[in-house]
Short mmCIF file of C-alpha atoms in Angstrom, two decimals:
data_model
loop_
_atom_site.label_atom_id
_atom_site.label_comp_id
_atom_site.label_asym_id
_atom_site.label_seq_id
_atom_site.Cartn_x
_atom_site.Cartn_y
_atom_site.Cartn_z
CA MET A 1 80.96 167.05 57.24
CA SER A 2 79.31 165.37 60.19
CA ARG A 3 76.62 167.31 62.00
CA MET A 4 74.52 166.90 65.06
CA GLU A 5 71.02 168.08 65.71
CA ASP A 6 69.96 170.56 68.39
CA ASN A 7 73.46 170.82 69.86
CA GLU A 8 72.99 167.58 71.76
CA TRP A 9 75.89 165.36 72.66
CA GLU A 10 75.11 161.90 71.35
CA GLY A 11 74.98 159.48 74.23
CA ASN A 12 74.23 161.99 76.97
CA GLU A 13 71.49 159.74 78.35
CA GLN A 14 74.22 157.22 79.18
CA THR A 15 76.01 159.85 81.20
CA HIS A 16 72.81 160.74 83.07
CA ASP A 17 72.20 157.07 83.88
CA ASP A 18 75.68 156.42 85.24
CA PRO A 19 76.12 157.97 88.71
CA ASP A 20 79.92 158.12 88.46
CA GLU A 21 79.82 159.84 85.08
CA GLN A 22 77.14 162.22 86.33
CA ARG A 23 79.19 163.11 89.38
CA VAL A 24 82.25 163.92 87.26
CA LEU A 25 80.15 165.98 84.84
CA PHE A 26 78.43 167.91 87.63
CA ALA A 27 81.77 168.64 89.31
CA ALA A 28 83.18 169.98 86.03
CA LEU A 29 80.15 172.21 85.50
CA ASP A 30 80.41 173.49 89.05
CA SER A 31 84.11 174.26 88.66
CA PHE A 32 83.37 176.65 85.79
CA PHE A 33 80.44 178.05 87.77
CA GLN A 34 82.70 178.76 90.74
CA TYR A 35 85.66 180.07 88.72
CA ALA A 36 85.11 183.77 89.40
CA LYS A 37 84.41 183.42 93.13
CA VAL A 38 87.41 181.16 93.75
CA ALA A 39 89.77 183.17 91.52
CA HIS A 40 88.84 186.47 93.17
CA PHE A 41 89.35 185.00 96.63
CA ASN A 42 92.67 183.28 95.93
CA THR A 43 94.17 185.89 93.64
CA THR A 44 93.13 189.28 95.00
CA HIS A 45 91.21 188.98 98.27
CA LEU A 46 94.04 187.22 100.09
CA ARG A 47 96.58 189.62 98.59
CA ARG A 48 94.62 192.61 99.84
CA GLN A 49 94.71 191.11 103.31
CA SER A 50 98.45 190.54 103.06
CA PHE A 51 98.98 194.03 101.67
CA TYR A 52 97.24 195.73 104.56
CA ALA A 53 99.17 193.53 106.99
CA LEU A 54 102.32 195.42 105.96
CA PRO A 55 103.48 198.30 108.12
CA ARG A 56 101.32 201.32 107.30
CA ALA A 57 104.22 203.31 105.90
CA HIS A 58 105.06 200.43 103.57
CA TRP A 59 101.61 199.87 102.14
CA GLU A 60 101.08 203.60 101.73
CA LEU A 61 104.30 203.76 99.71
CA LEU A 62 103.20 200.86 97.47
CA ALA A 63 99.66 202.19 97.10
CA ALA A 64 100.97 205.37 95.47
CA PRO A 65 102.44 205.73 91.94
CA PRO A 66 104.45 204.35 90.30
CA PHE A 67 103.46 201.11 92.07
CA SER A 68 99.72 201.68 92.60
CA TYR A 69 99.43 198.14 93.92
CA LEU A 70 95.76 198.45 94.85
CA ASP A 71 95.00 199.59 91.30
CA THR A 72 96.83 196.48 90.10
CA LEU A 73 94.58 194.28 92.22
CA ASN A 74 91.54 196.03 90.81
CA SER A 75 92.82 195.42 87.27
CA VAL A 76 93.41 191.75 88.11
CA ASP A 77 89.81 191.50 89.33
CA GLU A 78 88.65 192.96 86.02
CA GLY A 79 90.72 190.37 84.15
CA ILE A 80 89.22 187.56 86.22
CA ASP A 81 85.74 188.88 85.40
CA LYS A 82 86.56 188.73 81.68
CA ASN A 83 87.85 185.17 82.05
CA ALA A 84 84.65 184.36 83.94
CA GLU A 85 82.59 185.32 80.90
CA LEU A 86 84.24 182.47 79.01
CA ALA A 87 83.84 180.12 82.00
CA THR A 88 80.15 180.95 82.21
CA ALA A 89 79.66 180.41 78.49
CA ILE A 90 81.28 176.97 78.77
CA MET A 91 79.05 176.08 81.71
CA GLN A 92 75.88 177.22 79.95
CA CYS A 93 76.89 175.27 76.84
CA GLY A 94 77.27 172.16 78.97
CA LEU A 95 73.92 172.63 80.63
CA GLN A 96 72.25 172.96 77.23
CA SER A 97 74.14 170.06 75.68
CA PHE A 98 73.20 167.64 78.44
CA GLY A 99 69.71 168.99 78.96
CA ILE A 100 70.48 170.02 82.54
CA GLN A 101 68.51 172.84 84.09
CA ALA A 102 70.14 175.44 86.26
CA PRO A 103 69.23 174.50 89.83
CA GLN A 104 66.75 176.62 91.74
CA VAL A 105 67.46 178.03 95.17
CA PRO A 106 66.12 175.49 97.73
CA LYS A 107 62.93 176.55 99.48
CA THR A 108 64.38 175.75 102.88
CA LYS A 109 67.86 175.44 104.26
CA ASP A 110 67.54 171.68 104.70
CA GLU A 111 65.95 170.93 101.33
CA LYS A 112 68.10 168.76 99.05
CA ASN A 113 67.99 168.66 95.27
CA PRO A 114 69.80 165.64 93.75
CA ASN A 115 70.17 167.52 90.46
CA ASP A 116 71.75 170.56 92.10
CA TRP A 117 75.35 170.34 90.95
CA ARG A 118 76.52 173.46 92.80
CA GLY A 119 79.19 172.84 95.39
CA LEU A 120 80.32 169.47 93.99
CA ALA A 121 83.64 170.64 92.53
CA THR A 122 86.78 169.53 94.36
CA SER A 123 89.93 171.60 94.59
CA ASN A 124 91.30 169.47 91.73
CA ASP A 125 88.23 170.29 89.61
CA LEU A 126 88.66 174.00 90.32
CA GLU A 127 92.31 173.84 89.26
CA LYS A 128 91.34 172.00 86.07
CA SER A 129 88.81 174.67 85.12
CA ARG A 130 91.44 177.38 85.63
CA SER A 131 94.06 175.50 83.59
CA THR A 132 91.47 174.78 80.88
CA LEU A 133 90.76 178.49 80.52
CA ARG A 134 94.49 179.21 80.32
CA GLN A 135 94.86 176.54 77.63
CA PHE A 136 92.75 178.70 75.31
CA TYR A 137 95.89 180.82 74.96
CA ARG A 138 97.72 177.89 73.38
CA ASP A 139 94.92 176.40 71.28
CA TRP A 140 92.67 179.30 70.32
CA SER A 141 94.59 182.59 70.29
CA ALA A 142 96.67 184.14 67.53
CA GLU A 143 99.48 184.52 70.05
CA GLY A 144 99.54 180.74 70.60
CA ALA A 145 100.17 180.01 66.92
CA ALA A 146 103.90 179.37 67.38
CA GLU A 147 103.24 176.78 70.10
CA ARG A 148 100.64 175.06 67.91
CA GLU A 149 102.93 175.00 64.90
CA ALA A 150 105.75 173.40 66.89
CA CYS A 151 103.49 170.47 67.86
CA ASN A 152 100.77 170.28 65.22
CA GLY A 153 102.90 171.22 62.22
CA PRO A 154 104.89 167.94 62.11
CA VAL A 155 101.63 165.97 62.30
CA VAL A 156 100.01 167.86 59.44
CA ARG A 157 103.10 167.56 57.22
CA ALA A 158 103.46 163.83 57.89
CA LEU A 159 99.83 163.22 56.98
CA GLN A 160 100.08 165.35 53.85
CA LYS A 161 103.10 163.31 52.77
CA GLU A 162 101.26 160.05 53.48
CA ARG A 163 98.23 161.19 51.47
CA GLN A 164 100.44 162.08 48.55
CA ALA A 165 102.10 158.65 48.74
CA ARG A 166 98.64 157.10 48.61
CA SER A 167 97.70 159.12 45.52
CA GLY A 168 95.40 161.45 47.41
CA SER A 169 93.25 158.82 49.07
CA LYS A 170 91.10 159.89 52.02
CA LEU A 171 92.75 159.26 55.37
CA ARG A 172 90.95 158.69 58.66
CA VAL A 173 92.90 160.03 61.65
CA LEU A 174 92.48 159.54 65.40
CA VAL A 175 93.69 162.21 67.84
CA PRO A 176 93.67 160.84 71.42
CA GLY A 177 93.91 163.43 74.16
CA ALA A 178 92.32 165.96 71.80
CA GLY A 179 91.92 168.60 74.51
CA LEU A 180 90.26 171.75 73.20
CA GLY A 181 90.02 170.35 69.68
CA ARG A 182 92.31 172.65 67.70
CA LEU A 183 94.36 169.87 66.06
CA VAL A 184 91.14 168.04 65.17
CA LEU A 185 89.86 171.19 63.45
CA GLU A 186 93.14 171.78 61.63
CA LEU A 187 93.23 168.23 60.28
CA CYS A 188 89.63 168.45 59.08
CA CYS A 189 90.44 171.72 57.33
CA GLU A 190 93.28 169.86 55.59
CA GLY A 191 90.72 167.36 54.28
CA PHE A 192 91.36 164.49 56.70
CA ASP A 193 88.48 162.71 58.41
CA CYS A 194 89.36 163.17 62.05
CA GLU A 195 88.08 161.74 65.32
CA GLY A 196 89.24 163.27 68.57
CA ASN A 197 89.13 161.44 71.88
CA GLU A 198 89.15 163.08 75.29
CA ILE A 199 88.39 161.81 78.79
CA SER A 200 88.31 165.12 80.70
CA PHE A 201 84.87 166.69 80.99
CA HIS A 202 86.56 170.05 81.60
CA GLN A 203 88.22 169.82 78.20
CA LEU A 204 85.15 168.36 76.52
CA LEU A 205 82.84 171.09 77.78
CA ALA A 206 85.29 173.75 76.63
CA SER A 207 85.92 172.23 73.20
CA SER A 208 82.20 171.72 72.60
CA TYR A 209 81.58 175.38 73.36
CA ILE A 210 84.32 176.73 71.14
CA LEU A 211 83.57 174.37 68.23
CA ASN A 212 79.79 174.46 68.33
CA PHE A 213 78.43 177.41 70.27
CA CYS A 214 80.83 180.36 70.21
CA PRO A 215 79.15 182.86 67.83
CA THR A 216 82.13 184.72 66.36
CA ALA A 217 85.89 184.87 66.18
CA ASN A 218 87.50 187.00 68.92
CA ASN A 219 84.31 186.69 70.96
CA HIS A 220 86.10 186.50 74.33
CA THR A 221 88.90 188.41 76.01
CA LEU A 222 91.23 186.14 77.97
CA PHE A 223 93.83 187.19 80.55
CA PRO A 224 96.06 184.08 80.56
CA TRP A 225 98.67 185.26 83.09
CA VAL A 226 96.43 187.09 85.53
CA HIS A 227 96.45 184.42 88.28
CA SER A 228 100.16 184.49 88.99
CA PHE A 229 102.21 187.45 90.24
CA SER A 230 105.64 185.85 89.78
CA ASN A 231 108.35 186.45 87.17
CA HIS A 232 106.74 189.38 85.34
CA GLN A 233 109.09 191.92 83.76
CA SER A 234 106.33 194.51 83.78
CA ARG A 235 102.79 194.93 85.03
CA SER A 236 101.57 195.46 81.48
CA ASN A 237 102.68 191.94 80.60
CA HIS A 238 101.05 190.53 83.74
CA LEU A 239 97.78 192.13 82.63
CA ARG A 240 98.15 191.33 78.93
CA SER A 241 95.05 189.93 77.25
CA VAL A 242 94.38 187.94 74.08
CA GLN A 243 91.25 187.40 72.01
CA VAL A 244 89.78 183.93 71.58
CA PRO A 245 89.01 182.14 69.41
CA ASP A 246 91.32 183.50 66.73
CA VAL A 247 89.15 181.79 64.10
CA HIS A 248 85.47 180.89 64.09
CA PRO A 249 85.44 177.12 63.50
CA GLY A 250 82.12 177.00 61.65
CA THR A 251 83.06 179.84 59.31
CA LYS A 252 86.50 178.34 58.69
CA MET A 253 85.06 174.93 57.84
CA GLU A 254 82.46 176.45 55.55
CA GLY A 255 85.28 178.14 53.63
CA ILE A 256 87.00 174.83 52.90
CA GLU A 257 86.04 173.23 49.58
CA THR A 258 86.41 169.61 50.73
CA PRO A 259 86.76 169.48 54.51
CA GLY A 260 87.08 166.22 56.35
CA GLU A 261 84.47 164.80 58.69
CA MET A 262 84.84 165.67 62.34
CA SER A 263 83.77 163.74 65.44
CA MET A 264 84.75 163.51 69.09
CA SER A 265 84.47 160.60 71.49
CA ALA A 266 84.28 161.20 75.22
CA SER A 267 85.65 158.12 76.89
CA ASP A 268 88.65 156.37 78.38
CA PHE A 269 91.02 155.90 75.44
CA LEU A 270 91.89 152.35 76.44
CA LEU A 271 88.32 151.24 77.04
CA LEU A 272 87.11 152.43 73.66
CA TYR A 273 89.98 151.82 71.26
CA SER A 274 91.02 148.43 72.58
CA ASN A 275 87.64 147.02 71.55
CA GLU A 276 87.31 144.59 68.67
CA GLU A 277 84.84 146.89 66.90
CA GLN A 278 87.59 149.54 66.66
CA ARG A 279 90.06 147.19 64.99
CA GLY A 280 91.66 148.68 61.89
CA ARG A 281 89.45 151.78 61.75
CA PHE A 282 92.16 154.40 61.27
CA ASP A 283 94.87 155.15 58.74
CA ALA A 284 96.81 157.21 61.29
CA VAL A 285 96.93 158.02 64.99
CA ALA A 286 98.41 161.38 66.03
CA THR A 287 99.68 161.50 69.61
CA VAL A 288 100.62 165.05 70.59
CA PHE A 289 101.70 165.49 74.23
CA PHE A 290 99.78 162.29 74.94
CA LEU A 291 101.94 159.19 75.39
CA ASP A 292 103.28 160.37 78.74
CA THR A 293 99.74 160.43 80.17
CA ALA A 294 99.89 156.61 80.26
CA PRO A 295 100.52 154.81 83.53
CA ASN A 296 101.40 151.79 81.39
CA ILE A 297 102.50 152.84 77.92
CA ILE A 298 102.27 149.25 76.67
CA ARG A 299 98.50 149.43 77.05
CA TYR A 300 98.43 152.63 74.97
CA ILE A 301 100.49 151.07 72.20
CA GLU A 302 98.29 147.97 72.20
CA ALA A 303 95.19 150.13 71.77
CA ILE A 304 96.84 152.17 69.01
CA ARG A 305 97.96 149.00 67.23
CA ASN A 306 94.43 147.63 67.51
CA CYS A 307 92.68 150.59 65.90
CA LEU A 308 95.31 151.20 63.19
CA LYS A 309 95.06 149.56 59.80
CA ILE A 310 98.02 147.49 58.64
CA GLY A 311 100.41 150.00 57.13
CA GLY A 312 98.91 152.81 59.19
CA LEU A 313 101.00 155.52 60.83
CA LEU A 314 101.58 156.44 64.46
CA ILE A 315 102.78 160.06 64.49
CA ASN A 316 104.11 161.29 67.81
CA VAL A 317 105.22 164.69 69.09
CA GLY A 318 105.88 165.37 72.76
CA PRO A 319 108.05 165.02 75.86
CA LEU A 320 107.98 162.30 78.48
CA LEU A 321 106.62 164.03 81.58
CA TRP A 322 105.15 160.84 83.02
CA HIS A 323 101.95 162.03 84.66
CA PHE A 324 101.68 159.21 87.21
CA GLU A 325 105.36 158.98 88.16
CA ASN A 326 104.84 159.70 91.84
CA ASN A 327 101.46 158.00 92.27
CA ALA A 328 101.14 155.05 94.58
CA PRO A 329 100.11 151.82 92.81
CA GLY A 330 96.41 151.72 92.00
CA THR A 331 95.78 155.43 92.58
CA HIS A 332 95.57 156.61 88.95
CA ASP A 333 92.69 158.95 88.28
CA HIS A 334 90.96 159.36 84.93
CA GLY A 335 91.90 162.94 84.23
CA LYS A 336 94.66 164.06 81.90
CA GLU A 337 96.57 166.79 83.66
CA SER A 338 97.76 169.90 81.85
CA HIS A 339 101.29 170.32 80.65
CA SER A 340 89.68 172.31 77.34
CA SER A 341 71.64 173.30 66.26
CA LYS A 342 72.83 176.60 64.81
CA ASP A 343 74.73 179.42 66.24
CA ALA A 344 74.91 183.00 65.08
CA ARG A 345 77.19 182.35 62.10
CA GLY A 346 77.18 178.71 61.13
CA THR A 347 75.86 175.26 61.82
CA CYS A 348 77.56 173.15 64.40
CA PHE A 349 79.74 170.40 63.01
CA LEU A 350 81.25 168.56 65.94
CA GLN A 351 79.65 165.20 66.59
CA LEU A 352 80.41 164.23 70.15
CA ARG A 353 79.73 160.73 71.37
CA VAL A 354 79.74 160.25 75.13
CA LEU A 355 80.58 156.64 75.71
CA VAL A 356 80.19 154.99 79.07
CA ALA A 357 82.22 151.83 78.72
CA ASN A 358 81.42 148.76 80.78
CA ASP A 359 84.28 146.40 80.10
CA ILE A 360 86.50 143.96 81.89
CA ILE A 361 89.37 146.25 80.91
CA THR A 362 90.00 148.74 83.69
CA GLY A 363 91.27 151.44 81.33
CA ILE A 364 93.72 154.12 82.33
CA ALA A 365 93.06 153.36 86.01
CA ASP A 366 94.43 149.83 85.58
CA PRO A 367 96.97 149.29 88.40
CA GLY A 368 100.67 149.37 87.62
CA SER A 369 102.86 151.98 86.00
CA VAL A 370 106.26 152.34 84.40
CA GLU A 371 108.38 155.26 83.15
CA LEU A 372 110.63 154.75 80.11
CA THR A 373 113.24 156.89 78.40
CA ASP A 374 112.74 158.13 74.85
CA ASP A 375 115.15 155.48 73.52
CA GLU A 376 113.23 152.80 75.40
CA VAL A 377 109.90 154.02 74.02
CA ILE A 378 111.30 153.70 70.50
CA ALA A 379 112.58 150.19 71.25
CA LEU A 380 109.18 149.25 72.64
CA ILE A 381 107.38 150.59 69.59
CA GLU A 382 109.59 148.44 67.37
CA LYS A 383 109.05 145.33 69.50
CA MET A 384 105.29 145.80 69.32
CA GLY A 385 104.95 145.56 65.57
CA PHE A 386 105.95 148.99 64.24
CA GLU A 387 108.75 150.17 62.00
CA ILE A 388 110.27 153.59 62.76
CA GLU A 389 110.39 155.64 59.55
CA HIS A 390 111.44 159.00 60.98
CA ARG A 391 112.88 160.18 64.27
CA GLU A 392 114.16 163.51 65.55
CA SER A 393 114.61 164.94 69.01
CA GLY A 394 115.26 168.24 70.71
CA ILE A 395 112.32 170.04 69.11
CA THR A 396 111.63 173.24 71.06
CA THR A 397 108.01 173.03 72.19
CA PRO A 398 106.77 175.54 74.77
CA TYR A 399 103.51 174.67 76.53
CA ILE A 400 101.31 177.62 77.50
CA GLN A 401 104.47 179.66 77.92
CA ASP A 402 104.52 183.42 78.51
CA SER A 403 107.34 184.45 76.22
CA ALA A 404 107.92 187.64 78.24
CA SER A 405 108.18 185.85 81.57
CA MET A 406 111.42 185.88 83.56
CA ILE A 407 111.28 182.09 83.64
CA GLN A 408 111.05 179.95 80.52
CA ASN A 409 110.03 176.31 80.73
CA THR A 410 110.42 174.72 77.33
CA TYR A 411 110.31 171.06 76.39
CA LYS A 412 112.79 169.50 73.97
CA ALA A 413 110.27 167.16 72.46
CA SER A 414 110.69 163.97 70.51
CA HIS A 415 109.06 163.54 67.10
CA TRP A 416 108.86 160.20 65.38
CA ILE A 417 106.73 158.37 62.83
CA ALA A 418 106.13 154.63 63.04
CA ARG A 419 104.30 152.37 60.59
CA LYS A 420 102.32 149.34 61.65
CA LYS A 421 103.76 146.25 60.00
#
């Protein structure tokens, strides 16, 4: 089991030395720092203003039972405060991991501190921190188990079958777009050596906290639906909470007789895995809700083909919600949008390598994009040196879905397995 010392992210000096990387990191930290203030303002403060703008007789009616709307807003504020405890823990984990001190209040109004990251988050960063917190429902709550099984289950079963066909040999697996790290943990618990890759600092900060720092299972109370007031059958469902994480990663790994090694790379997938030094490193690549994050899917397949061994597997589960479909040419950003020493109970086990890649390859921001159908993706996979061994479609895969909501958005995902010739 790979370990890292003193909870440091390997390579964090590279991030500090690169101004662009530092800016993105600081903005992510600030977005978690600002979560409570922004959520209270947008979710309850503005609603209180709108409520009191109603005719007096109307708001008095709604303020009384059985509606008690003002009590509802107070309960929403309490839920936001509980979510903020997780946001703050993620931020503090990031500060510790990167050796960043909390900024001091400037002595004067005009004094500037170049290391003061407060106020750097954009509206997009703030939305990403909120969606990252909500993603804990899917990846790290007991209630999210059905969603995880729909997507992660086919990957685990395919790898188990492949290991059996190889007479139990050790398999090394890459999970690009690893998010909050749950699939990486599950594969390591199954005995596979697994490397996750993620580009989003919001997701990386959150996964590092939950995998390395969170002291116990059920340490945080999360209110996943508290930000939205639409399509609730009842107020009790609107204010429903879950406990995260449902398992303590360190304790779970320690209970496995022969766990796999775990690592995480923080970099642009294309920049890292297209390199010659990555050639043939992996026995399998598991793409779960990932391929549609590509502006140019050919580049993704080229990188996957490069880092797979001959005879290796590409295991895919997901829809085709092309993330850059409406972007103007050349305006791709680097963030995947949402569809995340010792602690109190165990040693940390996630080795995270922050890689700042300087390469002639532009990476995911390379200009140009294309959107294919599922049939066309399969045809492309075959043309690029793979043989399809299994294919099924129409797999019901909710994504952070409130099962009690009056609206249900569910993907009918494609699952296929391809072998590199």
